[in-house]
Amino acid sequence: MAAAQDSYLKLLSNPLARELAGRLKLPRPAVLRRYRPGDPLLPGPVLVLGAGDSAGTLASALLDWGLDVRRHATPGERIGGIVAVLDDVAEPGDLAAPALALGACLRQLAPGGRIVTVSRPAAASAGAAAAPAAAAARQGVDGLLRSVARELRAGATGNGILLDDGVDATAPGVLGALRFLLSGRSAYVDGQFLLVGPGTGTVPADPDRPVAGRAAVVTGAARGIGAAIAEVLRRDGALVTVVDVPAAGEQLAAVANRIGATALQLDITRPEAGARILEHAAGRHGRLDIVVHNAGITRDKLLANMDADRWNAVLEVNLAAQLRMNEAFLASDLLGPAPRIVCLASTSGIAGNRGQTNYAASKAGVIGMVRASAPVLAGRGGAINAVAPGFIETDMTARMPPAAREAARRLLPSLQQGGLPVDVAEAVAFLASDAADGINGQTLRVCGQSLVGA
């Protein structure tokens, strides 16, 4: 299992080793709180901060979930989560009271706790700018949240939800994003923001099985992140088809048999790949509702040493094939009435990475494709988004030089460890569900607030 690759983290599960690490002032990363069916949403009460109307209505919504909601912190009480509702800030001076109130509660946050801000963007998605003072205050929330996330310890995380024009704090998409960010599903999402725009107003009937009955396909699913995505989608109720190249057929069949999926051996770079996937999904499930473009390759070289074969192979698999398949899907009546497409990008495509010009170009291209395709999917009642993993414990990271791998793990600002394939899978499954109503054209980083990227 990928989790076993971090031998230092495994060692620290021994109390004596953890005590010794403390005496030597070595990093002591926490075991992250990840989702398990049946676990409570939070490890304690949730505190809702904010004086405006939105804070009150959001507190009532959380009460409807059966959570123990507080409007004021009780001294000495452990808090499972803090929701800071800041959608009414109109000038920089408005930040002082909520920021200081948040700071006064931080020491009470339980291990694995969550902080979520709810605010508005400085500019709406349509491009309308707020007044300069309001824009400054709203952008200030960005710096506040990202900074406090770096101060958290014991596996706690901080993230934000942005309300687009016309969206209120209890819109279905806001509540869906809030549940995801408060839960163990977001264990490796830290210092990130999700913009919720107008949506269809639908929510999953069962929050533990948010894609029940939906027909999903996952490419590159024979191992690693792709296999984890397929497993989480199946756990959440989807009817899954796993796809990979014929050379990985044995591994692909093993994944399909383990999770109860169907397998399709296919080279996604073939011109007919999209039609083959549609035909397979329709033959078994009558339609295709969810597409996860996970398949990808690397052919790393410094650009000065790059040849055409390496460059073209990466761009073809990682980007061009997705464009062709999406075109085939969107042209077909077999695509479901509210389709969701989730694409795998990378933090390399956001910040670049030495020796990965081809890979970074392909993953940046995915982000651009997602952004440009969003209106088309919205027109069909669906959405397209991307997930950008950071340092995830996979076979690829296991091949890194040991010193570089260890540094990459421990230099993460608060979590001090690599993520797991399941962390990426949880984010993909969220974006593939109706819980992500109104989230479209965005890229969500799953990187433990890595220094790579913005």
Tab-separated table of N, CA, C and O in Angstrom, residues 256-312:
chain	number	residue	atom	x	y	z
A	256	ALA	N	-11.061	-4.178	-11.210
A	256	ALA	CA	-12.484	-4.340	-11.507
A	256	ALA	C	-13.109	-5.417	-10.628
A	256	ALA	O	-14.212	-5.236	-10.082
A	257	ASN	N	-12.423	-6.527	-10.471
A	257	ASN	CA	-12.960	-7.626	-9.662
A	257	ASN	C	-13.041	-7.238	-8.188
A	257	ASN	O	-13.987	-7.617	-7.486
A	258	ARG	N	-12.056	-6.476	-7.713
A	258	ARG	CA	-12.026	-6.116	-6.296
A	258	ARG	C	-13.171	-5.183	-5.910
A	258	ARG	O	-13.749	-5.310	-4.832
A	259	ILE	N	-13.508	-4.243	-6.793
A	259	ILE	CA	-14.502	-3.230	-6.418
A	259	ILE	C	-15.878	-3.473	-7.035
A	259	ILE	O	-16.827	-2.752	-6.730
A	260	GLY	N	-15.982	-4.480	-7.915
A	260	GLY	CA	-17.272	-4.728	-8.556
A	260	GLY	C	-17.542	-3.785	-9.703
A	260	GLY	O	-18.649	-3.230	-9.818
A	261	ALA	N	-16.541	-3.588	-10.568
A	261	ALA	CA	-16.669	-2.709	-11.728
A	261	ALA	C	-16.541	-3.532	-13.006
A	261	ALA	O	-16.247	-4.730	-12.967
A	262	THR	N	-16.761	-2.885	-14.152
A	262	THR	CA	-16.462	-3.509	-15.431
A	262	THR	C	-15.184	-2.901	-15.980
A	262	THR	O	-14.859	-1.749	-15.684
A	263	ALA	N	-14.452	-3.686	-16.775
A	263	ALA	CA	-13.155	-3.250	-17.290
A	263	ALA	C	-13.199	-3.104	-18.800
A	263	ALA	O	-13.853	-3.883	-19.504
A	264	LEU	N	-12.486	-2.087	-19.283
A	264	LEU	CA	-12.358	-1.865	-20.722
A	264	LEU	C	-10.892	-1.594	-21.028
A	264	LEU	O	-10.332	-0.591	-20.571
A	265	GLN	N	-10.261	-2.498	-21.774
A	265	GLN	CA	-8.881	-2.283	-22.191
A	265	GLN	C	-8.879	-1.407	-23.439
A	265	GLN	O	-9.474	-1.762	-24.453
A	266	LEU	N	-8.212	-0.255	-23.329
A	266	LEU	CA	-8.306	0.726	-24.410
A	266	LEU	C	-7.150	1.709	-24.339
A	266	LEU	O	-6.821	2.211	-23.259
A	267	ASP	N	-6.557	1.988	-25.484
A	267	ASP	CA	-5.574	3.064	-25.609
A	267	ASP	C	-6.349	4.356	-25.869
A	267	ASP	O	-6.962	4.518	-26.932
A	268	ILE	N	-6.326	5.267	-24.906
A	268	ILE	CA	-7.169	6.467	-25.028
A	268	ILE	C	-6.700	7.416	-26.123
A	268	ILE	O	-7.427	8.353	-26.474
A	269	THR	N	-5.505	7.202	-26.668
A	269	THR	CA	-5.040	8.088	-27.740
A	269	THR	C	-5.615	7.688	-29.100
A	269	THR	O	-5.449	8.419	-30.076
A	270	ARG	N	-6.283	6.550	-29.176
A	270	ARG	CA	-6.882	6.144	-30.448
A	270	ARG	C	-8.062	7.067	-30.783
A	270	ARG	O	-8.820	7.479	-29.881
A	271	PRO	N	-8.248	7.384	-32.054
A	271	PRO	CA	-9.306	8.329	-32.437
A	271	PRO	C	-10.696	7.896	-31.993
A	271	PRO	O	-11.554	8.730	-31.703
A	272	GLU	N	-10.926	6.583	-31.919
A	272	GLU	CA	-12.260	6.086	-31.575
A	272	GLU	C	-12.438	5.855	-30.077
A	272	GLU	O	-13.456	5.272	-29.648
A	273	ALA	N	-11.508	6.321	-29.242
A	273	ALA	CA	-11.558	6.019	-27.810
A	273	ALA	C	-12.858	6.525	-27.165
A	273	ALA	O	-13.499	5.814	-26.388
A	274	GLY	N	-13.253	7.752	-27.483
A	274	GLY	CA	-14.471	8.295	-26.894
A	274	GLY	C	-15.687	7.474	-27.260
A	274	GLY	O	-16.539	7.167	-26.401
A	275	ALA	N	-15.788	7.081	-28.531
A	275	ALA	CA	-16.931	6.279	-28.978
A	275	ALA	C	-16.933	4.917	-28.306
A	275	ALA	O	-17.996	4.393	-27.929
A	276	ARG	N	-15.751	4.318	-28.121
A	276	ARG	CA	-15.664	3.006	-27.464
A	276	ARG	C	-16.133	3.086	-26.017
A	276	ARG	O	-16.823	2.190	-25.517
A	277	ILE	N	-15.735	4.132	-25.332
A	277	ILE	CA	-16.152	4.298	-23.930
A	277	ILE	C	-17.658	4.487	-23.843
A	277	ILE	O	-18.332	3.877	-22.998
A	278	LEU	N	-18.214	5.319	-24.703
A	278	LEU	CA	-19.664	5.525	-24.714
A	278	LEU	C	-20.409	4.228	-24.993
A	278	LEU	O	-21.405	3.906	-24.332
A	279	GLU	N	-19.929	3.468	-25.974
A	279	GLU	CA	-20.564	2.203	-26.338
A	279	GLU	C	-20.549	1.223	-25.165
A	279	GLU	O	-21.553	0.559	-24.874
A	280	HIS	N	-19.405	1.158	-24.476
A	280	HIS	CA	-19.272	0.240	-23.342
A	280	HIS	C	-20.220	0.648	-22.203
A	280	HIS	O	-20.940	-0.201	-21.653
A	281	ALA	N	-20.200	1.942	-21.848
A	281	ALA	CA	-21.042	2.411	-20.743
A	281	ALA	C	-22.521	2.245	-21.073
A	281	ALA	O	-23.327	1.813	-20.221
A	282	ALA	N	-22.917	2.569	-22.299
A	282	ALA	CA	-24.323	2.461	-22.686
A	282	ALA	C	-24.772	1.010	-22.702
A	282	ALA	O	-25.913	0.695	-22.313
A	283	GLY	N	-23.892	0.105	-23.121
A	283	GLY	CA	-24.259	-1.301	-23.172
A	283	GLY	C	-24.508	-1.894	-21.805
A	283	GLY	O	-25.295	-2.847	-21.667
A	284	ARG	N	-23.853	-1.354	-20.786
A	284	ARG	CA	-24.006	-1.907	-19.436
A	284	ARG	C	-24.931	-1.086	-18.544
A	284	ARG	O	-25.594	-1.635	-17.681
A	285	HIS	N	-24.954	0.242	-18.748
A	285	HIS	CA	-25.713	1.096	-17.834
A	285	HIS	C	-26.710	2.011	-18.540
A	285	HIS	O	-27.434	2.755	-17.875
A	286	GLY	N	-26.718	1.998	-19.859
A	286	GLY	CA	-27.674	2.799	-20.609
A	286	GLY	C	-27.263	4.229	-20.856
A	286	GLY	O	-27.906	4.946	-21.630
A	287	ARG	N	-26.167	4.687	-20.243
A	287	ARG	CA	-25.746	6.080	-20.388
A	287	ARG	C	-24.373	6.236	-19.730
A	287	ARG	O	-23.851	5.310	-19.111
A	288	LEU	N	-23.830	7.442	-19.812
A	288	LEU	CA	-22.582	7.794	-19.133
A	288	LEU	C	-22.803	9.125	-18.421
A	288	LEU	O	-23.127	10.127	-19.046
A	289	ASP	N	-22.645	9.124	-17.092
A	289	ASP	CA	-22.907	10.323	-16.292
A	289	ASP	C	-21.653	11.032	-15.823
A	289	ASP	O	-21.630	12.261	-15.694
A	290	ILE	N	-20.612	10.267	-15.505
A	290	ILE	CA	-19.392	10.818	-14.896
A	290	ILE	C	-18.184	10.326	-15.679
A	290	ILE	O	-18.051	9.124	-15.940
A	291	VAL	N	-17.319	11.251	-16.040
A	291	VAL	CA	-16.055	10.908	-16.706
A	291	VAL	C	-14.911	11.445	-15.858
A	291	VAL	O	-14.899	12.627	-15.489
A	292	VAL	N	-13.951	10.586	-15.542
A	292	VAL	CA	-12.756	11.017	-14.825
A	292	VAL	C	-11.557	10.760	-15.728
A	292	VAL	O	-11.203	9.614	-16.006
A	293	HIS	N	-10.956	11.843	-16.208
A	293	HIS	CA	-9.763	11.757	-17.049
A	293	HIS	C	-8.528	11.695	-16.143
A	293	HIS	O	-7.957	12.721	-15.774
A	294	ASN	N	-8.139	10.495	-15.790
A	294	ASN	CA	-6.984	10.321	-14.903
A	294	ASN	C	-5.725	9.872	-15.645
A	294	ASN	O	-4.614	10.152	-15.192
A	295	ALA	N	-5.865	9.184	-16.765
A	295	ALA	CA	-4.709	8.616	-17.455
A	295	ALA	C	-3.683	9.699	-17.778
A	295	ALA	O	-4.027	10.783	-18.256
A	296	GLY	N	-2.432	9.400	-17.514
A	296	GLY	CA	-1.364	10.365	-17.794
A	296	GLY	C	-0.007	9.698	-17.738
A	296	GLY	O	0.152	8.631	-17.132
A	297	ILE	N	0.964	10.316	-18.385
A	297	ILE	CA	2.323	9.786	-18.396
A	297	ILE	C	3.314	10.927	-18.166
A	297	ILE	O	2.967	12.114	-18.294
A	298	THR	N	4.527	10.568	-17.790
A	298	THR	CA	5.633	11.525	-17.711
A	298	THR	C	6.774	11.027	-18.597
A	298	THR	O	6.983	9.815	-18.730
A	299	ARG	N	7.488	11.960	-19.192
A	299	ARG	CA	8.713	11.673	-19.950
A	299	ARG	C	9.670	12.822	-19.649
A	299	ARG	O	9.913	13.694	-20.471
A	300	ASP	N	10.209	12.829	-18.427
A	300	ASP	CA	10.934	13.991	-17.921
A	300	ASP	C	12.313	14.148	-18.562
A	300	ASP	O	13.061	13.176	-18.707
A	301	LYS	N	12.619	15.385	-18.915
A	301	LYS	CA	13.935	15.785	-19.422
A	301	LYS	C	14.024	17.299	-19.309
A	301	LYS	O	13.021	18.002	-19.450
A	302	LEU	N	15.219	17.810	-19.078
A	302	LEU	CA	15.411	19.252	-19.213
A	302	LEU	C	15.063	19.658	-20.638
A	302	LEU	O	15.318	18.905	-21.590
A	303	LEU	N	14.503	20.837	-20.798
A	303	LEU	CA	14.063	21.251	-22.128
A	303	LEU	C	15.210	21.255	-23.118
A	303	LEU	O	15.024	20.935	-24.305
A	304	ALA	N	16.407	21.580	-22.661
A	304	ALA	CA	17.567	21.588	-23.563
A	304	ALA	C	17.851	20.201	-24.128
A	304	ALA	O	18.465	20.073	-25.194
A	305	ASN	N	17.399	19.161	-23.425
A	305	ASN	CA	17.623	17.785	-23.873
A	305	ASN	C	16.345	17.113	-24.372
A	305	ASN	O	16.355	15.914	-24.665
A	306	MET	N	15.267	17.865	-24.482
A	306	MET	CA	13.975	17.296	-24.864
A	306	MET	C	13.953	16.972	-26.356
A	306	MET	O	14.449	17.737	-27.176
A	307	ASP	N	13.371	15.820	-26.692
A	307	ASP	CA	13.180	15.469	-28.104
A	307	ASP	C	11.696	15.446	-28.422
A	307	ASP	O	10.830	15.451	-27.525
A	308	ALA	N	11.380	15.405	-29.698
A	308	ALA	CA	9.985	15.497	-30.144
A	308	ALA	C	9.153	14.326	-29.642
A	308	ALA	O	7.976	14.492	-29.301
A	309	ASP	N	9.738	13.124	-29.591
A	309	ASP	CA	8.972	11.959	-29.149
A	309	ASP	C	8.491	12.118	-27.706
A	309	ASP	O	7.342	11.820	-27.390
A	310	ARG	N	9.404	12.551	-26.828
A	310	ARG	CA	9.013	12.746	-25.427
A	310	ARG	C	7.944	13.833	-25.299
A	310	ARG	O	6.963	13.687	-24.560
A	311	TRP	N	8.157	14.942	-25.966
A	311	TRP	CA	7.203	16.052	-25.873
A	311	TRP	C	5.829	15.625	-26.380
A	311	TRP	O	4.817	15.798	-25.704
A	312	ASN	N	5.795	15.054	-27.570
A	312	ASN	CA	4.514	14.738	-28.196
A	312	ASN	C	3.763	13.645	-27.460
A	312	ASN	O	2.529	13.698	-27.353
